[in-house]
């Protein structure tokens, strides 16, 4: 790889600001190359050095990293620091308080849905609350290895409960507080959870969501599936439901929310008040010393079949990897105030709101609300209030706020910002530039991070003081990560290339399996190309060695034998000044095999007409990709079907494009009504 410069004129390159390099952990590109080389050629020495930052009850024995990625040889597995014993909660809390003297440092500034709700939590306070929760869970019968389902909004109790599980060796399974009762029940059953923590409700903007009612419905689904009627009696008697796979129906620890006053149905036989269980519990709780490869959490991610997969992460490797990626990718220093706007119900919240920041003794903002409530400047208001220096959000949020222009930004002081980050999907260059110029005021590098629930942490990412940036590129691999691009035949492609993104060897934070399903684990990630972890994403590598994510392989479009990526076509469409967002899917075509069916969301006050459609068709045909990328259909889309994390549900769009009436489960959509609108306005010519 080379440093991009004058030899590559087709892309604009942004170099790290000099002032950021002064005290940076990785101050220049050569330092990155040296560390990367060591992480690949001397992984044992590299990761042992990282491990010295943490407390180990027992040290590992033998080789640090052991694995097999080849399904044709033996069972696929990854092991890291086998033989070591530690506790991740101890390392992110006790270690900070007792060893690093950070007890009085703020761990979280909690900012509620309403701006007048806020709370400051120090590391000492956080440790005490976690110990109380851990003791309450133990009193309710939770022990090492038990699975605990958590269905909570973005409140401090969510952090308390997940760390309490880690402290006593229980495995947490957090479900985003917005999933339907069916989705919650499915995850409870699959993980065989023995207890559920929830709240009475939550306001998301002005919308009230009755979580307790959803939780009650979910538990009823569990009982129906079990064909059983008995339930837990009050505070954990031994009268358990017998359900498939040895799972148990769950009692409810009820978190009484400050923001909601709901007439909740209360079942004294299975419901327990959080206050009753936690407030009188001891503030001291000895940690359970765990093996390095003991499970830490299960987190469900959508599968191509529609059935969620329980991605399993373990303790030692996840601790080291999330800690190191947080430290280097955000160039964290002790005077920083860091804010990740994600929800802890997703992997971004696990790795970069909880474990990664706390492992570094960071001060973070924990945000319950949404970007535009009670006004469109809410993000900028919070940045000014807490003097946020490192800001991490999703391209979806950036594009949403772009619609309101720079006027809301100008009301607030954003001079504290030093590093910006994006997560969740590839960011289109237009949004990247707005983020860089309007939010970062042209002085903050944008770290565009590529990773997955399965990877545990960043795998392709810039480092803010070291990596020259290209808008839209995830740039280069993180330490210990060896990306490869393969063609359809599994052959490795060198130099400039485009194909399947795979990884040749593991890093400490990679998933250890699909919970309870080794066959699914191997078939999903290792069967297509034995010897490699298959991301499922397409990728392009340019002449400088930079990586560009081109979209999910299952979202690739094969038009007249030519493979096109959805991201590539969408980027061309969104370059038009009238287009706010675009999504492209395939539709069967009698001649081409597949053709392009495009959904476009226009910016405010722009009219959708034949003239605009002609301009958009020329965008793909002449200006960006070539004649093969000419859209056959362009539909006006007032909104796109998205999950609550902002991911576009292209499966639904494909079905709309093909006029398929049975759209399956839409419960994970943020606004299912969008689908009705798109169906009613479907392109007449495609009928």
Tab-separated table of C-alpha atoms in Angstrom, residues 370-671:
chain	number	residue	atom	x	y	z
A	370	UNK	CA	-33.682	11.026	18.764
A	371	UNK	CA	-31.844	13.574	16.564
A	372	UNK	CA	-34.788	15.887	15.851
A	373	UNK	CA	-36.653	16.023	19.180
A	374	UNK	CA	-37.675	18.445	20.556
A	375	UNK	CA	-35.923	20.379	17.765
A	376	UNK	CA	-33.613	19.643	14.829
A	377	UNK	CA	-30.575	21.004	16.663
A	378	UNK	CA	-30.668	18.430	19.483
A	379	UNK	CA	-27.383	16.740	18.470
A	380	UNK	CA	-25.559	20.054	18.219
A	381	UNK	CA	-27.053	21.263	21.498
A	382	UNK	CA	-25.694	18.188	23.310
A	383	UNK	CA	-22.253	18.537	21.727
A	384	UNK	CA	-22.097	22.136	22.956
A	385	UNK	CA	-23.472	21.275	26.426
A	386	UNK	CA	-20.915	18.552	27.213
A	387	UNK	CA	-18.065	19.853	25.033
A	388	UNK	CA	-17.998	16.602	23.049
A	389	UNK	CA	-14.646	16.043	21.321
A	390	UNK	CA	-15.223	12.675	19.591
A	391	UNK	CA	-18.584	12.133	17.857
A	392	UNK	CA	-19.727	8.816	16.317
A	393	UNK	CA	-23.013	8.487	14.425
A	394	UNK	CA	-24.700	6.826	11.440
A	395	UNK	CA	-24.889	8.028	7.813
A	396	UNK	CA	-28.682	7.774	8.124
A	397	UNK	CA	-28.641	10.399	10.881
A	398	UNK	CA	-26.264	12.592	8.896
A	399	UNK	CA	-28.482	12.500	5.807
A	400	UNK	CA	-31.533	13.242	7.957
A	401	UNK	CA	-29.880	16.333	9.433
A	402	UNK	CA	-28.542	17.437	6.040
A	403	UNK	CA	-32.142	18.059	5.008
A	404	UNK	CA	-32.314	20.942	7.494
A	405	UNK	CA	-29.193	22.632	6.150
A	406	UNK	CA	-26.485	24.380	8.144
A	407	UNK	CA	-28.716	26.933	9.873
A	408	UNK	CA	-29.408	24.727	12.947
A	409	UNK	CA	-25.656	24.095	13.249
A	410	UNK	CA	-24.825	27.785	13.334
A	411	UNK	CA	-26.718	28.298	16.591
A	412	UNK	CA	-24.262	26.135	18.558
A	413	UNK	CA	-20.580	26.084	19.425
A	414	UNK	CA	-19.072	22.925	17.932
A	415	UNK	CA	-15.462	24.016	18.395
A	416	UNK	CA	-14.810	21.177	20.902
A	417	UNK	CA	-15.052	18.534	18.145
A	418	UNK	CA	-11.777	16.911	17.085
A	419	UNK	CA	-12.733	13.585	15.480
A	420	UNK	CA	-15.928	12.520	13.687
A	421	UNK	CA	-16.939	8.932	12.981
A	422	UNK	CA	-19.543	7.020	10.988
A	423	UNK	CA	-20.934	3.531	11.479
A	424	UNK	CA	-23.634	1.192	10.207
A	425	UNK	CA	-23.357	1.416	6.422
A	426	UNK	CA	-21.084	2.879	3.752
A	427	UNK	CA	-21.417	6.656	3.739
A	428	UNK	CA	-22.004	8.318	0.380
A	429	UNK	CA	-19.424	10.996	-0.515
A	430	UNK	CA	-21.990	13.837	-0.449
A	431	UNK	CA	-22.938	13.052	3.168
A	432	UNK	CA	-19.253	12.576	4.057
A	433	UNK	CA	-18.415	16.035	2.718
A	434	UNK	CA	-21.316	17.691	4.559
A	435	UNK	CA	-20.311	15.962	7.787
A	436	UNK	CA	-16.691	17.029	7.323
A	437	UNK	CA	-17.357	20.613	6.210
A	438	UNK	CA	-20.540	21.603	8.075
A	439	UNK	CA	-20.263	19.612	11.333
A	440	UNK	CA	-16.477	19.311	11.569
A	441	UNK	CA	-15.955	22.778	10.110
A	442	UNK	CA	-13.305	21.365	7.794
A	443	UNK	CA	-10.868	20.551	10.618
A	444	UNK	CA	-12.026	17.153	11.932
A	445	UNK	CA	-11.030	13.868	10.255
A	446	UNK	CA	-13.946	11.515	9.536
A	447	UNK	CA	-13.257	7.901	10.513
A	448	UNK	CA	-15.563	5.791	8.336
A	449	UNK	CA	-15.581	2.462	10.169
A	450	UNK	CA	-16.496	-0.869	8.589
A	451	UNK	CA	-17.344	-3.765	10.873
A	452	UNK	CA	-20.177	-6.141	11.781
A	453	UNK	CA	-21.950	-7.658	14.761
A	454	UNK	CA	-19.846	-10.711	13.983
A	455	UNK	CA	-16.473	-8.917	13.980
A	456	UNK	CA	-16.950	-7.420	17.456
A	457	UNK	CA	-15.126	-4.217	16.528
A	458	UNK	CA	-13.708	-2.154	13.679
A	459	UNK	CA	-11.898	-4.167	10.987
A	460	UNK	CA	-11.462	-1.583	8.199
A	461	UNK	CA	-11.006	1.967	9.452
A	462	UNK	CA	-8.872	5.083	9.236
A	463	UNK	CA	-6.828	6.273	12.204
A	464	UNK	CA	-7.493	10.010	12.598
A	465	UNK	CA	-3.900	11.273	12.829
A	466	UNK	CA	-2.337	8.695	10.520
A	467	UNK	CA	-4.596	7.880	7.577
A	468	UNK	CA	-5.188	10.145	4.566
A	469	UNK	CA	-8.942	10.021	3.931
A	470	UNK	CA	-10.998	9.444	0.802
A	471	UNK	CA	-14.714	10.265	1.180
A	472	UNK	CA	-16.675	7.014	1.061
A	473	UNK	CA	-13.745	4.672	1.704
A	474	UNK	CA	-13.253	2.622	4.875
A	475	UNK	CA	-9.549	2.910	3.962
A	476	UNK	CA	-7.282	0.243	5.528
A	477	UNK	CA	-7.342	-2.738	7.910
A	478	UNK	CA	-7.046	-2.407	11.669
A	479	UNK	CA	-4.263	-4.197	13.524
A	480	UNK	CA	-4.409	-7.975	13.306
A	481	UNK	CA	-6.912	-7.928	10.436
A	482	UNK	CA	-5.915	-9.467	7.073
A	483	UNK	CA	-8.500	-8.654	4.360
A	484	UNK	CA	-8.562	-10.528	1.064
A	485	UNK	CA	-10.647	-9.989	-2.069
A	486	UNK	CA	-11.797	-13.152	-3.848
A	487	UNK	CA	-13.529	-13.690	-7.149
A	488	UNK	CA	-16.517	-15.995	-7.616
A	489	UNK	CA	-14.170	-18.987	-7.931
A	490	UNK	CA	-12.428	-18.300	-4.620
A	491	UNK	CA	-9.230	-17.031	-6.231
A	492	UNK	CA	-7.333	-14.267	-4.437
A	493	UNK	CA	-7.193	-10.998	-6.378
A	494	UNK	CA	-4.132	-8.769	-6.123
A	495	UNK	CA	-3.798	-5.007	-6.610
A	496	UNK	CA	-6.808	-3.095	-7.903
A	497	UNK	CA	-9.717	-5.510	-7.725
A	498	UNK	CA	-13.376	-5.966	-6.888
A	499	UNK	CA	-15.094	-9.012	-5.476
A	500	UNK	CA	-15.953	-10.737	-2.204
A	501	UNK	CA	-14.479	-9.311	1.011
A	502	UNK	CA	-13.133	-12.086	3.229
A	503	UNK	CA	-10.620	-12.359	6.077
A	504	UNK	CA	-7.796	-14.865	6.113
A	505	UNK	CA	-7.179	-15.088	9.849
A	506	UNK	CA	-9.037	-14.161	13.036
A	507	UNK	CA	-8.460	-11.265	15.413
A	508	UNK	CA	-9.258	-11.512	19.142
A	509	UNK	CA	-12.726	-9.910	18.948
A	510	UNK	CA	-14.258	-12.038	16.180
A	511	UNK	CA	-17.434	-14.003	16.969
A	512	UNK	CA	-17.011	-17.491	18.379
A	513	UNK	CA	-20.160	-18.981	16.913
A	514	UNK	CA	-23.905	-18.829	16.428
A	515	UNK	CA	-25.497	-19.636	19.772
A	516	UNK	CA	-26.468	-23.291	19.845
A	517	UNK	CA	-25.931	-23.815	16.109
A	518	UNK	CA	-22.440	-24.736	14.889
A	519	UNK	CA	-23.847	-25.810	11.512
A	520	UNK	CA	-25.358	-22.364	10.888
A	521	UNK	CA	-22.077	-20.748	11.971
A	522	UNK	CA	-20.034	-22.756	9.483
A	523	UNK	CA	-22.536	-22.597	6.617
A	524	UNK	CA	-23.073	-18.841	6.911
A	525	UNK	CA	-19.497	-17.643	7.298
A	526	UNK	CA	-17.077	-20.348	6.130
A	527	UNK	CA	-18.680	-22.776	3.662
A	528	UNK	CA	-18.602	-20.620	0.504
A	529	UNK	CA	-14.828	-20.117	0.636
A	530	UNK	CA	-13.164	-22.677	2.954
A	531	UNK	CA	-10.231	-21.156	4.817
A	532	UNK	CA	-11.755	-17.690	4.969
A	533	UNK	CA	-14.279	-15.778	7.081
A	534	UNK	CA	-16.828	-14.499	4.540
A	535	UNK	CA	-18.273	-11.091	5.422
A	536	UNK	CA	-21.106	-11.253	2.868
A	537	UNK	CA	-20.008	-7.853	1.554
A	538	UNK	CA	-18.639	-6.874	-1.817
A	539	UNK	CA	-15.520	-4.731	-1.851
A	540	UNK	CA	-13.282	-2.765	-4.203
A	541	UNK	CA	-9.584	-2.137	-3.586
A	542	UNK	CA	-8.092	0.863	-5.364
A	543	UNK	CA	-4.523	1.501	-6.574
A	544	UNK	CA	-3.511	2.840	-3.149
A	545	UNK	CA	-4.710	-0.288	-1.375
A	546	UNK	CA	-7.793	1.453	0.028
A	547	UNK	CA	-10.951	-0.598	0.554
A	548	UNK	CA	-14.398	0.558	-0.582
A	549	UNK	CA	-17.430	-1.437	0.600
A	550	UNK	CA	-19.761	-1.862	-2.369
A	551	UNK	CA	-22.725	-3.430	-0.569
A	552	UNK	CA	-23.972	-6.799	0.550
A	553	UNK	CA	-23.231	-9.558	-1.926
A	554	UNK	CA	-26.871	-10.596	-1.709
A	555	UNK	CA	-27.692	-7.014	-2.737
A	556	UNK	CA	-25.419	-7.184	-5.775
A	557	UNK	CA	-27.159	-6.734	-9.115
A	558	UNK	CA	-26.415	-8.914	-12.121
A	559	UNK	CA	-27.523	-6.918	-15.159
A	560	UNK	CA	-26.832	-8.555	-18.524
A	561	UNK	CA	-24.038	-10.567	-16.946
A	562	UNK	CA	-22.430	-7.510	-15.327
A	563	UNK	CA	-22.168	-7.375	-11.543
A	564	UNK	CA	-23.204	-3.998	-10.149
A	565	UNK	CA	-23.323	-2.983	-6.492
A	566	UNK	CA	-26.339	-1.273	-5.009
A	567	UNK	CA	-24.051	1.190	-3.223
A	568	UNK	CA	-22.431	2.232	-6.498
A	569	UNK	CA	-25.727	2.955	-8.260
A	570	UNK	CA	-27.186	4.635	-5.183
A	571	UNK	CA	-24.157	6.899	-4.873
A	572	UNK	CA	-24.692	8.046	-8.472
A	573	UNK	CA	-28.346	8.858	-7.815
A	574	UNK	CA	-27.715	10.735	-4.567
A	575	UNK	CA	-25.234	13.013	-6.311
A	576	UNK	CA	-28.223	14.703	-7.955
A	577	UNK	CA	-29.091	17.857	-6.055
A	578	UNK	CA	-32.780	16.841	-5.763
A	579	UNK	CA	-32.162	13.437	-4.164
A	580	UNK	CA	-31.893	12.998	-0.389
A	581	UNK	CA	-31.638	9.198	-0.378
A	582	UNK	CA	-31.846	6.294	-2.807
A	583	UNK	CA	-32.192	2.520	-2.664
A	584	UNK	CA	-31.714	0.209	-5.626
A	585	UNK	CA	-32.910	-3.377	-6.045
A	586	UNK	CA	-33.153	-5.850	-8.893
A	587	UNK	CA	-36.259	-6.868	-10.807
A	588	UNK	CA	-36.492	-9.754	-13.299
A	589	UNK	CA	-36.132	-8.661	-16.929
A	590	UNK	CA	-36.927	-10.790	-19.971
A	591	UNK	CA	-33.796	-9.652	-21.826
A	592	UNK	CA	-31.277	-8.527	-19.200
A	593	UNK	CA	-32.060	-11.188	-16.632
A	594	UNK	CA	-32.252	-8.447	-14.018
A	595	UNK	CA	-32.850	-4.726	-14.310
A	596	UNK	CA	-32.548	-1.808	-11.930
A	597	UNK	CA	-35.569	-0.664	-9.939
A	598	UNK	CA	-34.714	2.520	-8.029
A	599	UNK	CA	-36.494	4.152	-5.098
A	600	UNK	CA	-35.581	7.809	-4.568
A	601	UNK	CA	-36.480	10.123	-1.695
A	602	UNK	CA	-36.413	13.758	-2.759
A	603	UNK	CA	-35.299	16.739	-0.755
A	604	UNK	CA	-37.942	19.128	0.533
A	605	UNK	CA	-39.949	21.008	-2.099
A	606	UNK	CA	-38.455	19.118	-5.067
A	607	UNK	CA	-40.948	17.822	-7.615
A	608	UNK	CA	-40.860	14.283	-8.976
A	609	UNK	CA	-41.504	14.477	-12.741
A	610	UNK	CA	-40.385	13.033	-16.082
A	611	UNK	CA	-37.646	15.614	-16.464
A	612	UNK	CA	-36.114	14.588	-13.140
A	613	UNK	CA	-36.374	10.892	-14.030
A	614	UNK	CA	-34.480	11.513	-17.280
A	615	UNK	CA	-31.757	13.353	-15.385
A	616	UNK	CA	-31.438	10.507	-12.878
A	617	UNK	CA	-31.173	7.917	-15.631
A	618	UNK	CA	-28.372	9.921	-17.221
A	619	UNK	CA	-26.601	10.035	-13.838
A	620	UNK	CA	-26.010	6.296	-13.909
A	621	UNK	CA	-25.721	5.854	-17.661
A	622	UNK	CA	-23.310	8.564	-18.727
A	623	UNK	CA	-21.788	10.277	-15.752
A	624	UNK	CA	-20.890	7.541	-13.292
A	625	UNK	CA	-20.998	3.870	-14.192
A	626	UNK	CA	-21.961	3.245	-17.819
A	627	UNK	CA	-24.957	2.360	-19.983
A	628	UNK	CA	-25.456	-0.926	-18.124
A	629	UNK	CA	-26.365	1.083	-15.005
A	630	UNK	CA	-29.312	2.881	-16.595
A	631	UNK	CA	-32.329	2.413	-14.290
A	632	UNK	CA	-35.372	0.806	-15.900
A	633	UNK	CA	-37.707	2.040	-13.169
A	634	UNK	CA	-37.488	5.000	-10.813
A	635	UNK	CA	-40.142	5.306	-8.125
A	636	UNK	CA	-40.773	8.323	-5.927
A	637	UNK	CA	-40.372	7.161	-2.306
A	638	UNK	CA	-41.505	9.590	0.420
A	639	UNK	CA	-39.779	7.208	2.823
A	640	UNK	CA	-37.831	3.943	2.742
A	641	UNK	CA	-38.515	0.831	4.851
A	642	UNK	CA	-35.820	0.804	7.529
A	643	UNK	CA	-35.087	-1.058	10.705
A	644	UNK	CA	-34.920	0.993	13.879
A	645	UNK	CA	-31.127	1.096	13.515
A	646	UNK	CA	-31.504	2.798	10.138
A	647	UNK	CA	-30.732	-0.165	7.875
A	648	UNK	CA	-32.721	-0.182	4.629
A	649	UNK	CA	-34.728	-3.406	4.250
A	650	UNK	CA	-33.939	-4.203	0.622
A	651	UNK	CA	-35.734	-7.526	0.910
A	652	UNK	CA	-38.989	-5.567	1.248
A	653	UNK	CA	-38.081	-3.236	-1.620
A	654	UNK	CA	-37.335	-6.192	-3.897
A	655	UNK	CA	-40.752	-7.633	-3.125
A	656	UNK	CA	-42.432	-4.287	-3.854
A	657	UNK	CA	-40.539	-3.985	-7.132
A	658	UNK	CA	-41.746	-7.476	-8.109
A	659	UNK	CA	-45.305	-6.769	-6.950
A	660	UNK	CA	-45.240	-9.538	-4.376
A	661	UNK	CA	-48.081	-9.068	-1.913
A	662	UNK	CA	-46.853	-11.346	0.887
A	663	UNK	CA	-44.099	-9.246	2.450
A	664	UNK	CA	-43.540	-11.415	5.518
A	665	UNK	CA	-42.719	-10.097	8.985
A	666	UNK	CA	-42.476	-6.297	9.046
A	667	UNK	CA	-42.261	-5.995	12.838
A	668	UNK	CA	-38.635	-4.854	12.776
A	669	UNK	CA	-39.430	-1.801	10.628
A	670	UNK	CA	-39.334	1.608	12.270
A	671	UNK	CA	-42.450	2.649	10.291
